[in-house]
Amino acid sequence: MGLKVVKFGGSSLADAEQFRKVASIVKADPNRHYVVASAPGKRFKDDVKVTDMLYRCYEMVKNHEDITEYYAQICERYNGIIRDLGMSFDISGELEYIKNGIQHHSGRDFAASRGEYLNSLILAKFLGFGFIDAESVVFFRDNGSFDEEKTNEELKKELAKYEYAVIPGFYGVMPNGTIKTFSRGGSDITGSIVARAAEAELYENWTDVSGFLMADPRIVEDPAPIKEITYRELRELSYMGASVLHEDAIFPVRYAGIPINIRNTNEPEAPGTMIVSATNGYDTEKIITGVAGKKGLSVITIEKDMMNAEIGFGRRVLEVLEDHGISFEHLPSGVDTMSVVVSTAAVDAHRERVIASINRAVRPDSVVIEDGLALLAVVGRGMVKAKGTAARVFNSVSNADVNIRMIDQGSSELNIIIGVEEHDFEKAMNGIYREFVK
Ligand code: ASP
C-alpha cells in the first residue's frame, strides 16, 4: 500500500482520550505519513467547539468587551489536553501571542484559524512528527479564491522535506500575508489538497460516523452504511442534504484520482465508506446507493398556451429570477407549463415582484408560487442497468400513501427526483428506503 494522508475532524481531537485514539490509528500504519488536524470539537452534546469560541472572542473584541475570562477557557481546553496526555509542552507564549492578535484586530479568520494551528502543534509533538504551518503552503488569491496551482507546487516542495508531518486544516494565507480560512468544515479541503500534493494513494477522512449511510438516520431507523460511492453520486446526495464531508473537498482528489475513505475514529475497525471516481460494480441487491432530500422549497408554475412554440420563453423567465438574485434548483416542464423549483427562503423576499416581473416578461396565462414542497433524490449508479427502478420508486411512495407532486429524472440516470408535500417527506423517504433495503 502506498502513502496515505489522514485528516481528523474536531470530535476526533476534542480531548486527550481522542488524541490517544488518533495516535494509535496513525501509528498502526507506517503509510500514514501526513496528518491534517481540525480544532478541538465538541466533547459532549452541549459543548462548544473551539472554533466557535474563537469566533466569539473576535466578536467580543469588536464590541469592546474584555475577553480575558472567556479566552482563559480556550487556553484551558489546550492545556487540559497537554496535561491529560502527560506531555511537557509549554504553549503559553503562543496563547499570549494569539490573544494579543485577537485583541489587536488581526481579523476574524486569524482568530478562527488558531484553533487548528494550536491543535496541530500539540498533535505533531505528541506523535513526534514534523509541523508544517498551512500559512506557508496554502495560498489564496487577492480576490479570495483558492490558488490551487501555487499551493500544489509549494506544498509538494515542503512535504518532500518531511517523512512524517502534521498540517493544520482550514486556513491558508492571502497575498498580503493575512490569514484566510475556507468555509466552515474546511479542514476536509486541506486534507484533500495535501493528498493531491503528496500524490497519496488514499485520503482517509476520520470523523465520528462510520461512513455515509443510505439515508438520514434522523428519519430512517438504523439505515445501512454505504460501502462504496462515486464522486458523482456523492455530489447528488450532498446537494440534497447528506453531509459528512465538505463539498469542495472532492475536487482536488477527484482530478488526481485519489479515493477518499471516510472512517470512524471511535470505531476504527469499521471499513467506512470508499469514495471513488468510477467503479464497475454496484450493489445488485439494493440497486440504489442512497436516498436524500430537502424541504423548504417552492414551485413557480407558469402556464401559457402554445408556450413551447415561443422562442426564448424559458430564458426570459430565468432572467427574472437572475435579476432578483434567485438561483433555481430544478426545472421540470410540460408542453404548456414551466415549473421552476426554488428555495422558499430565496423567493420569500421578492414574491410579489417576481410574479409581476414574470407577467411582464412573458405574458403568461397564469403564474403561481406554491410553498411547502420537499424533494427526494434516489441516487444510484446501478439504476441505469436495473429495469423497473423508477416504477419501484413511485410504487413505494404511493404505497406509503404519499402523493407525488413532481418527477424529474436527470438524463444521467444517476438519480430520480420526486417532489412531495413537506409533511409527507419522512413517510416518502421511509417508503423508498424500505423498498430497496429489506
Ligand atoms: N474547525 C473548523 C470548523 O469548525 C474547520 C473544520 O473543523 O474543518 O468549521
GROMACS .gro file of C-alpha atoms and ligand atoms in nm:
model
  447
    1MET     CA    1   0.000   0.000   0.000
    2GLY     CA    2   0.126   0.349  -0.085
    3LEU     CA    3   0.126   0.675   0.101
    4LYS     CA    4  -0.182   0.786   0.293
    5VAL     CA    5  -0.294   1.130   0.402
    6VAL     CA    6  -0.517   1.124   0.706
    7LYS     CA    7  -0.744   1.401   0.828
    8PHE     CA    8  -0.901   1.403   1.173
    9GLY     CA    9  -1.211   1.611   1.244
   10GLY     CA   10  -1.282   1.815   1.555
   11SER     CA   11  -1.459   1.545   1.752
   12SER     CA   12  -1.164   1.311   1.687
   13LEU     CA   13  -0.935   1.563   1.855
   14ALA     CA   14  -1.166   1.705   2.120
   15ASP     CA   15  -0.973   1.584   2.426
   16ALA     CA   16  -0.677   1.375   2.540
   17GLU     CA   17  -0.865   1.047   2.512
   18GLN     CA   18  -0.945   1.124   2.148
   19PHE     CA   19  -0.583   1.228   2.085
   20ARG     CA   20  -0.475   0.883   2.206
   21LYS     CA   21  -0.714   0.712   1.967
   22VAL     CA   22  -0.579   0.927   1.685
   23ALA     CA   23  -0.220   0.841   1.773
   24SER     CA   24  -0.291   0.470   1.777
   25ILE     CA   25  -0.463   0.493   1.437
   26VAL     CA   26  -0.175   0.693   1.285
   27LYS     CA   27   0.091   0.467   1.434
   28ALA     CA   28  -0.088   0.147   1.332
   29ASP     CA   29   0.010   0.206   0.969
   30PRO     CA   30   0.351   0.347   0.869
   31ASN     CA   31   0.198   0.456   0.538
   32ARG     CA   32   0.005   0.728   0.722
   33HIS     CA   33   0.265   0.998   0.660
   34TYR     CA   34   0.076   1.326   0.665
   35VAL     CA   35  -0.190   1.420   0.917
   36VAL     CA   36  -0.430   1.713   0.878
   37ALA     CA   37  -0.593   1.825   1.202
   38SER     CA   38  -0.907   2.020   1.293
   39ALA     CA   39  -0.955   2.230   1.604
   40PRO     CA   40  -1.094   2.060   1.918
   41GLY     CA   41  -1.462   1.990   1.860
   42LYS     CA   42  -1.742   1.900   2.095
   43ARG     CA   43  -1.672   1.654   2.378
   44PHE     CA   44  -2.039   1.616   2.461
   45LYS     CA   45  -2.368   1.730   2.311
   46ASP     CA   46  -2.387   2.082   2.450
   47ASP     CA   47  -2.014   2.150   2.441
   48VAL     CA   48  -1.880   2.440   2.230
   49LYS     CA   49  -1.627   2.389   1.950
   50VAL     CA   50  -1.305   2.583   1.997
   51THR     CA   51  -1.356   2.740   1.653
   52ASP     CA   52  -1.687   2.885   1.774
   53MET     CA   53  -1.522   3.011   2.091
   54LEU     CA   54  -1.258   3.189   1.882
   55TYR     CA   55  -1.523   3.349   1.662
   56ARG     CA   56  -1.691   3.465   1.980
   57CYS     CA   57  -1.368   3.623   2.107
   58TYR     CA   58  -1.340   3.812   1.783
   59GLU     CA   59  -1.697   3.942   1.823
   60MET     CA   60  -1.633   4.038   2.184
   61VAL     CA   61  -1.332   4.249   2.085
   62LYS     CA   62  -1.540   4.413   1.815
   63ASN     CA   63  -1.796   4.503   2.082
   64HIS     CA   64  -1.522   4.636   2.308
   65GLU     CA   65  -1.577   4.360   2.563
   66ASP     CA   66  -1.298   4.212   2.773
   67ILE     CA   67  -1.204   3.863   2.651
   68THR     CA   68  -0.972   3.769   2.938
   69GLU     CA   69  -1.204   3.527   3.115
   70TYR     CA   70  -1.354   3.375   2.804
   71TYR     CA   71  -1.015   3.334   2.638
   72ALA     CA   72  -0.890   3.156   2.951
   73GLN     CA   73  -1.143   2.881   2.877
   74ILE     CA   74  -0.985   2.829   2.535
   75CYS     CA   75  -0.641   2.813   2.694
   76GLU     CA   76  -0.774   2.554   2.935
   77ARG     CA   77  -0.903   2.335   2.650
   78TYR     CA   78  -0.550   2.311   2.512
   79ASN     CA   79  -0.364   2.300   2.841
   80GLY     CA   80  -0.607   2.031   2.959
   81ILE     CA   81  -0.523   1.816   2.657
   82ILE     CA   82  -0.149   1.862   2.711
   83ARG     CA   83  -0.180   1.784   3.081
   84ASP     CA   84  -0.402   1.479   3.034
   85LEU     CA   85  -0.165   1.343   2.773
   86GLY     CA   86   0.115   1.371   3.030
   87MET     CA   87   0.321   1.588   2.797
   88SER     CA   88   0.553   1.865   2.898
   89PHE     CA   89   0.485   2.125   2.635
   90ASP     CA   90   0.461   2.492   2.713
   91ILE     CA   91   0.233   2.679   2.475
   92SER     CA   92   0.181   2.981   2.699
   93GLY     CA   93   0.382   3.207   2.465
   94GLU     CA   94   0.167   3.101   2.169
   95LEU     CA   95  -0.154   3.154   2.366
   96GLU     CA   96  -0.044   3.502   2.471
   97TYR     CA   97   0.056   3.594   2.116
   98ILE     CA   98  -0.282   3.480   1.980
   99LYS     CA   99  -0.473   3.667   2.248
  100ASN     CA  100  -0.283   3.980   2.155
  101GLY     CA  101  -0.353   3.922   1.788
  102ILE     CA  102  -0.726   3.890   1.851
  103GLN     CA  103  -0.726   4.197   2.073
  104HIS     CA  104  -0.541   4.399   1.813
  105HIS     CA  105  -0.774   4.317   1.530
  106SER     CA  106  -0.576   4.062   1.332
  107GLY     CA  107  -0.903   3.960   1.170
  108ARG     CA  108  -1.187   3.717   1.207
  109ASP     CA  109  -1.016   3.446   1.003
  110PHE     CA  110  -0.695   3.481   1.200
  111ALA     CA  111  -0.888   3.423   1.522
  112ALA     CA  112  -1.074   3.119   1.389
  113SER     CA  113  -0.767   2.960   1.232
  114ARG     CA  114  -0.577   2.945   1.561
  115GLY     CA  115  -0.792   2.651   1.672
  116GLU     CA  116  -0.636   2.429   1.405
  117TYR     CA  117  -0.292   2.582   1.449
  118LEU     CA  118  -0.265   2.506   1.820
  119ASN     CA  119  -0.419   2.161   1.795
  120SER     CA  120  -0.176   2.067   1.519
  121LEU     CA  121   0.124   2.189   1.719
  122ILE     CA  122   0.019   1.966   2.007
  123LEU     CA  123  -0.058   1.669   1.785
  124ALA     CA  124   0.275   1.696   1.600
  125LYS     CA  125   0.459   1.698   1.930
  126PHE     CA  126   0.255   1.407   2.066
  127LEU     CA  127   0.316   1.196   1.755
  128GLY     CA  128   0.680   1.300   1.720
  129PHE     CA  129   0.604   1.429   1.369
  130GLY     CA  130   0.719   1.747   1.194
  131PHE     CA  131   0.490   2.052   1.177
  132ILE     CA  132   0.412   2.234   0.853
  133ASP     CA  133   0.218   2.556   0.904
  134ALA     CA  134  -0.064   2.587   0.649
  135GLU     CA  135   0.023   2.955   0.635
  136SER     CA  136   0.337   2.874   0.437
  137VAL     CA  137   0.183   2.625   0.194
  138VAL     CA  138  -0.186   2.704   0.131
  139PHE     CA  139  -0.241   3.014  -0.084
  140PHE     CA  140  -0.537   3.231  -0.172
  141ARG     CA  141  -0.553   3.493  -0.445
  142ASP     CA  142  -0.630   3.861  -0.396
  143ASN     CA  143  -0.996   3.802  -0.480
  144GLY     CA  144  -1.014   3.540  -0.204
  145SER     CA  145  -1.032   3.235  -0.430
  146PHE     CA  146  -0.810   2.939  -0.353
  147ASP     CA  147  -0.489   2.926  -0.560
  148GLU     CA  148  -0.471   2.558  -0.638
  149GLU     CA  149  -0.164   2.553  -0.859
  150LYS     CA  150   0.062   2.767  -0.643
  151THR     CA  151  -0.045   2.569  -0.337
  152ASN     CA  152   0.023   2.239  -0.506
  153GLU     CA  153   0.368   2.347  -0.614
  154GLU     CA  154   0.479   2.490  -0.278
  155LEU     CA  155   0.318   2.218  -0.073
  156LYS     CA  156   0.491   1.948  -0.276
  157LYS     CA  157   0.830   2.106  -0.205
  158GLU     CA  158   0.758   2.138   0.164
  159LEU     CA  159   0.619   1.786   0.206
  160ALA     CA  160   0.933   1.648   0.043
  161LYS     CA  161   1.130   1.775   0.342
  162TYR     CA  162   0.934   1.564   0.590
  163GLU     CA  163   0.876   1.193   0.614
  164TYR     CA  164   0.601   1.242   0.870
  165ALA     CA  165   0.424   1.570   0.943
  166VAL     CA  166   0.109   1.735   1.081
  167ILE     CA  167  -0.054   2.020   0.888
  168PRO     CA  168  -0.334   2.233   1.036
  169GLY     CA  169  -0.654   2.230   0.833
  170PHE     CA  170  -0.899   2.509   0.748
  171TYR     CA  171  -0.671   2.803   0.664
  172GLY     CA  172  -0.405   2.949   0.438
  173VAL     CA  173  -0.263   3.287   0.354
  174MET     CA  174  -0.358   3.584   0.135
  175PRO     CA  175  -0.102   3.753  -0.092
  176ASN     CA  176  -0.072   4.035   0.166
  177GLY     CA  177   0.023   3.789   0.439
  178THR     CA  178  -0.306   3.786   0.631
  179ILE     CA  179  -0.469   3.460   0.729
  180LYS     CA  180  -0.776   3.340   0.542
  181THR     CA  181  -0.990   3.036   0.617
  182PHE     CA  182  -1.200   2.816   0.394
  183SER     CA  183  -1.570   2.800   0.480
  184ARG     CA  184  -1.676   2.604   0.789
  185GLY     CA  185  -1.567   2.242   0.789
  186GLY     CA  186  -1.281   2.341   0.559
  187SER     CA  187  -1.019   2.108   0.709
  188ASP     CA  188  -1.167   1.845   0.479
  189ILE     CA  189  -1.047   2.060   0.188
  190THR     CA  190  -0.698   2.095   0.333
  191GLY     CA  191  -0.682   1.716   0.365
  192SER     CA  192  -0.775   1.679   0.003
  193ILE     CA  193  -0.517   1.939  -0.106
  194VAL     CA  194  -0.244   1.763   0.090
  195ALA     CA  195  -0.345   1.426  -0.055
  196ARG     CA  196  -0.310   1.566  -0.405
  197ALA     CA  197   0.027   1.729  -0.340
  198ALA     CA  198   0.160   1.416  -0.171
  199GLU     CA  199   0.032   1.206  -0.460
  200ALA     CA  200  -0.127   0.987  -0.198
  201GLU     CA  201  -0.278   0.654  -0.279
  202LEU     CA  202  -0.558   0.716  -0.033
  203TYR     CA  203  -0.709   1.010   0.158
  204GLU     CA  204  -0.852   0.886   0.486
  205ASN     CA  205  -1.101   1.124   0.643
  206TRP     CA  206  -1.156   1.025   1.006
  207THR     CA  207  -1.470   1.152   1.172
  208ASP     CA  208  -1.730   1.034   1.423
  209VAL     CA  209  -1.951   0.825   1.195
  210SER     CA  210  -1.865   0.502   1.018
  211GLY     CA  211  -1.907   0.649   0.671
  212PHE     CA  212  -2.210   0.753   0.475
  213LEU     CA  213  -2.544   0.599   0.546
  214MET     CA  214  -2.802   0.518   0.282
  215ALA     CA  215  -3.050   0.759   0.440
  216ASP     CA  216  -3.066   1.019   0.713
  217PRO     CA  217  -3.070   0.833   1.049
  218ARG     CA  218  -3.295   1.103   1.195
  219ILE     CA  219  -3.563   0.994   0.951
  220VAL     CA  220  -3.497   0.628   0.872
  221GLU     CA  221  -3.425   0.392   1.158
  222ASP     CA  222  -3.078   0.240   1.151
  223PRO     CA  223  -3.001   0.291   0.782
  224ALA     CA  224  -2.741   0.067   0.618
  225PRO     CA  225  -2.390   0.207   0.559
  226ILE     CA  226  -2.271   0.277   0.205
  227LYS     CA  227  -1.958   0.074   0.128
  228GLU     CA  228  -1.868   0.240  -0.198
  229ILE     CA  229  -1.993   0.556  -0.365
  230THR     CA  230  -1.876   0.751  -0.670
  231TYR     CA  231  -1.790   1.120  -0.653
  232ARG     CA  232  -2.088   1.197  -0.874
  233GLU     CA  233  -2.330   1.005  -0.657
  234LEU     CA  234  -2.190   1.180  -0.356
  235ARG     CA  235  -2.244   1.521  -0.517
  236GLU     CA  236  -2.608   1.432  -0.576
  237LEU     CA  237  -2.660   1.314  -0.220
  238SER     CA  238  -2.473   1.607  -0.063
  239TYR     CA  239  -2.664   1.857  -0.268
  240MET     CA  240  -2.977   1.704  -0.124
  241GLY     CA  241  -2.859   1.749   0.229
  242ALA     CA  242  -2.648   1.445   0.319
  243SER     CA  243  -2.344   1.594   0.491
  244VAL     CA  244  -2.032   1.428   0.625
  245LEU     CA  245  -1.769   1.579   0.402
  246HIS     CA  246  -1.722   1.941   0.288
  247GLU     CA  247  -1.845   1.960  -0.071
  248ASP     CA  248  -1.531   2.131  -0.201
  249ALA     CA  249  -1.312   1.857  -0.058
  250ILE     CA  250  -1.396   1.638  -0.351
  251PHE     CA  251  -1.232   1.840  -0.627
  252PRO     CA  252  -0.856   1.823  -0.557
  253VAL     CA  253  -0.853   1.446  -0.512
  254ARG     CA  254  -1.110   1.373  -0.777
  255TYR     CA  255  -0.891   1.513  -1.053
  256ALA     CA  256  -0.592   1.327  -0.918
  257GLY     CA  257  -0.789   1.003  -0.900
  258ILE     CA  258  -0.730   0.956  -0.526
  259PRO     CA  259  -1.009   0.777  -0.341
  260ILE     CA  260  -1.140   0.908  -0.009
  261ASN     CA  261  -1.212   0.669   0.273
  262ILE     CA  262  -1.449   0.802   0.540
  263ARG     CA  263  -1.362   0.632   0.871
  264ASN     CA  264  -1.472   0.649   1.233
  265THR     CA  265  -1.210   0.733   1.497
  266ASN     CA  266  -1.435   0.574   1.760
  267GLU     CA  267  -1.478   0.255   1.561
  268PRO     CA  268  -1.152   0.213   1.371
  269GLU     CA  269  -1.222  -0.147   1.274
  270ALA     CA  270  -1.523  -0.047   1.058
  271PRO     CA  271  -1.426  -0.018   0.689
  272GLY     CA  272  -1.627   0.304   0.642
  273THR     CA  273  -1.722   0.438   0.300
  274MET     CA  274  -1.494   0.448  -0.002
  275ILE     CA  275  -1.550   0.742  -0.238
  276VAL     CA  276  -1.412   0.656  -0.580
  277SER     CA  277  -1.417   0.815  -0.925
  278ALA     CA  278  -1.551   0.516  -1.108
  279THR     CA  279  -1.633   0.161  -1.030
  280ASN     CA  280  -1.762  -0.127  -1.234
  281GLY     CA  281  -1.975  -0.283  -0.970
  282TYR     CA  282  -2.276  -0.180  -0.771
  283ASP     CA  283  -2.481  -0.345  -0.504
  284THR     CA  284  -2.703  -0.565  -0.719
  285GLU     CA  285  -2.926  -0.647  -0.428
  286LYS     CA  286  -3.001  -0.291  -0.320
  287ILE     CA  287  -2.968  -0.124  -0.665
  288ILE     CA  288  -2.977   0.224  -0.515
  289THR     CA  289  -2.683   0.386  -0.334
  290GLY     CA  290  -2.881   0.620  -0.117
  291VAL     CA  291  -3.178   0.845  -0.074
  292ALA     CA  292  -3.162   1.204   0.049
  293GLY     CA  293  -3.380   1.508   0.030
  294LYS     CA  294  -3.464   1.854   0.146
  295LYS     CA  295  -3.761   2.062   0.250
  296GLY     CA  296  -3.828   2.433   0.226
  297LEU     CA  297  -3.887   2.457  -0.147
  298SER     CA  298  -4.139   2.644  -0.359
  299VAL     CA  299  -4.258   2.587  -0.714
  300ILE     CA  300  -4.324   2.870  -0.951
  301THR     CA  301  -4.565   2.737  -1.212
  302ILE     CA  302  -4.612   2.935  -1.531
  303GLU     CA  303  -4.881   2.836  -1.781
  304LYS     CA  304  -4.932   2.965  -2.131
  305ASP     CA  305  -5.099   2.812  -2.433
  306MET     CA  306  -4.851   2.733  -2.710
  307MET     CA  307  -4.564   2.809  -2.477
  308ASN     CA  308  -4.340   2.553  -2.641
  309ALA     CA  309  -4.355   2.739  -2.973
  310GLU     CA  310  -4.240   3.063  -2.816
  311ILE     CA  311  -3.868   3.106  -2.862
  312GLY     CA  312  -3.683   3.248  -2.561
  313PHE     CA  313  -3.969   3.187  -2.315
  314GLY     CA  314  -3.756   2.990  -2.066
  315ARG     CA  315  -3.469   3.233  -2.090
  316ARG     CA  316  -3.692   3.531  -2.011
  317VAL     CA  317  -3.836   3.356  -1.704
  318LEU     CA  318  -3.492   3.263  -1.579
  319GLU     CA  319  -3.371   3.617  -1.640
  320VAL     CA  320  -3.636   3.742  -1.399
  321LEU     CA  321  -3.503   3.508  -1.132
  322GLU     CA  322  -3.149   3.616  -1.208
  323ASP     CA  323  -3.246   3.981  -1.172
  324HIS     CA  324  -3.377   3.903  -0.824
  325GLY     CA  325  -3.067   3.701  -0.731
  326ILE     CA  326  -3.260   3.374  -0.707
  327SER     CA  327  -3.096   3.052  -0.824
  328PHE     CA  328  -3.318   2.768  -0.933
  329GLU     CA  329  -3.290   2.409  -0.820
  330HIS     CA  330  -3.492   2.224  -1.081
  331LEU     CA  331  -3.682   2.295  -1.395
  332PRO     CA  332  -3.938   2.027  -1.474
  333SER     CA  333  -4.151   2.137  -1.769
  334GLY     CA  334  -4.455   2.030  -1.965
  335VAL     CA  335  -4.579   2.134  -2.310
  336ASP     CA  336  -4.760   2.445  -2.195
  337THR     CA  337  -4.629   2.474  -1.840
  338MET     CA  338  -4.295   2.554  -1.697
  339SER     CA  339  -4.219   2.488  -1.331
  340VAL     CA  340  -3.921   2.629  -1.153
  341VAL     CA  341  -3.827   2.490  -0.815
  342VAL     CA  342  -3.657   2.743  -0.591
  343SER     CA  343  -3.581   2.768  -0.223
  344THR     CA  344  -3.866   2.930  -0.030
  345ALA     CA  345  -3.620   3.141   0.168
  346ALA     CA  346  -3.477   3.285  -0.155
  347VAL     CA  347  -3.811   3.369  -0.315
  348ASP     CA  348  -3.982   3.494   0.000
  349ALA     CA  349  -3.837   3.842  -0.002
  350HIS     CA  350  -3.935   3.908  -0.364
  351ARG     CA  351  -4.258   3.712  -0.406
  352GLU     CA  352  -4.484   3.983  -0.545
  353ARG     CA  353  -4.214   4.141  -0.757
  354VAL     CA  354  -4.118   3.806  -0.911
  355ILE     CA  355  -4.478   3.739  -1.012
  356ALA     CA  356  -4.515   4.088  -1.158
  357SER     CA  357  -4.188   4.065  -1.350
  358ILE     CA  358  -4.273   3.724  -1.496
  359ASN     CA  359  -4.611   3.862  -1.601
  360ARG     CA  360  -4.438   4.146  -1.775
  361ALA     CA  361  -4.163   3.933  -1.932
  362VAL     CA  362  -4.367   3.651  -2.088
  363ARG     CA  363  -4.737   3.748  -2.058
  364PRO     CA  364  -4.843   3.405  -1.933
  365ASP     CA  365  -5.199   3.279  -1.878
  366SER     CA  366  -5.111   3.227  -1.511
  367VAL     CA  367  -4.823   3.235  -1.265
  368VAL     CA  368  -4.847   3.091  -0.915
  369ILE     CA  369  -4.596   3.029  -0.642
  370GLU     CA  370  -4.674   2.736  -0.413
  371ASP     CA  371  -4.474   2.665  -0.098
  372GLY     CA  372  -4.434   2.353   0.110
  373LEU     CA  373  -4.257   2.132  -0.139
  374ALA     CA  374  -3.992   1.876  -0.045
  375LEU     CA  375  -3.766   1.696  -0.288
  376LEU     CA  376  -3.629   1.346  -0.255
  377ALA     CA  377  -3.342   1.218  -0.465
  378VAL     CA  378  -3.299   0.848  -0.515
  379VAL     CA  379  -2.938   0.810  -0.624
  380GLY     CA  380  -2.755   0.510  -0.763
  381ARG     CA  381  -2.518   0.422  -1.044
  382GLY     CA  382  -2.688   0.082  -1.062
  383MET     CA  383  -3.022   0.230  -1.165
  384VAL     CA  384  -2.926   0.259  -1.532
  385LYS     CA  385  -2.879  -0.114  -1.555
  386ALA     CA  386  -3.172  -0.227  -1.345
  387LYS     CA  387  -3.507  -0.225  -1.520
  388GLY     CA  388  -3.808  -0.102  -1.332
  389THR     CA  389  -3.629   0.109  -1.072
  390ALA     CA  390  -3.842   0.416  -1.141
  391ALA     CA  391  -4.159   0.208  -1.110
  392ARG     CA  392  -4.040   0.072  -0.778
  393VAL     CA  393  -3.968   0.424  -0.650
  394PHE     CA  394  -4.312   0.553  -0.749
  395ASN     CA  395  -4.491   0.246  -0.615
  396SER     CA  396  -4.313   0.263  -0.284
  397VAL     CA  397  -4.413   0.627  -0.243
  398SER     CA  398  -4.774   0.562  -0.330
  399ASN     CA  399  -4.778   0.256  -0.102
  400ALA     CA  400  -4.666   0.491   0.173
  401ASP     CA  401  -4.985   0.685   0.098
  402VAL     CA  402  -4.798   0.984  -0.038
  403ASN     CA  403  -4.897   1.184  -0.342
  404ILE     CA  404  -4.617   1.265  -0.586
  405ARG     CA  405  -4.630   1.630  -0.692
  406MET     CA  406  -4.342   1.630  -0.935
  407ILE     CA  407  -4.098   1.393  -1.107
  408ASP     CA  408  -3.761   1.474  -1.256
  409GLN     CA  409  -3.519   1.213  -1.382
  410GLY     CA  410  -3.177   1.350  -1.467
  411SER     CA  411  -3.058   1.234  -1.807
  412SER     CA  412  -2.751   1.088  -1.639
  413GLU     CA  413  -2.991   0.826  -1.497
  414LEU     CA  414  -2.795   0.853  -1.178
  415ASN     CA  415  -3.092   0.983  -0.989
  416ILE     CA  416  -3.466   1.012  -0.981
  417ILE     CA  417  -3.603   1.318  -0.811
  418ILE     CA  418  -3.955   1.337  -0.679
  419GLY     CA  419  -4.138   1.625  -0.521
  420VAL     CA  420  -4.385   1.566  -0.238
  421GLU     CA  421  -4.568   1.781   0.015
  422GLU     CA  422  -4.336   1.871   0.300
  423HIS     CA  423  -4.547   1.691   0.557
  424ASP     CA  424  -4.514   1.369   0.357
  425PHE     CA  425  -4.136   1.389   0.336
  426GLU     CA  426  -4.049   1.145   0.614
  427LYS     CA  427  -4.314   0.893   0.507
  428ALA     CA  428  -4.190   0.901   0.148
  429MET     CA  429  -3.827   0.857   0.245
  430ASN     CA  430  -3.905   0.559   0.464
  431GLY     CA  431  -4.121   0.409   0.191
  432ILE     CA  432  -3.842   0.431  -0.066
  433TYR     CA  433  -3.576   0.305   0.171
  434ARG     CA  434  -3.781   0.001   0.272
  435GLU     CA  435  -3.849  -0.083  -0.090
  436PHE     CA  436  -3.480  -0.118  -0.170
  437VAL     CA  437  -3.333  -0.229   0.160
  438LYS     CA  438  -3.504  -0.528   0.305
  439ASP     N1  439  -1.272   2.399   1.283
  439ASP     C1  440  -1.335   2.444   1.165
  439ASP     C2  441  -1.485   2.442   1.182
  439ASP     O1  442  -1.534   2.417   1.291
  439ASP     C3  443  -1.292   2.371   1.043
  439ASP     C4  444  -1.306   2.222   1.047
  439ASP     O2  445  -1.322   2.163   1.153
  439ASP     O3  446  -1.298   2.160   0.941
  439ASP     O4  447  -1.556   2.469   1.089
   0.00000   0.00000   0.00000
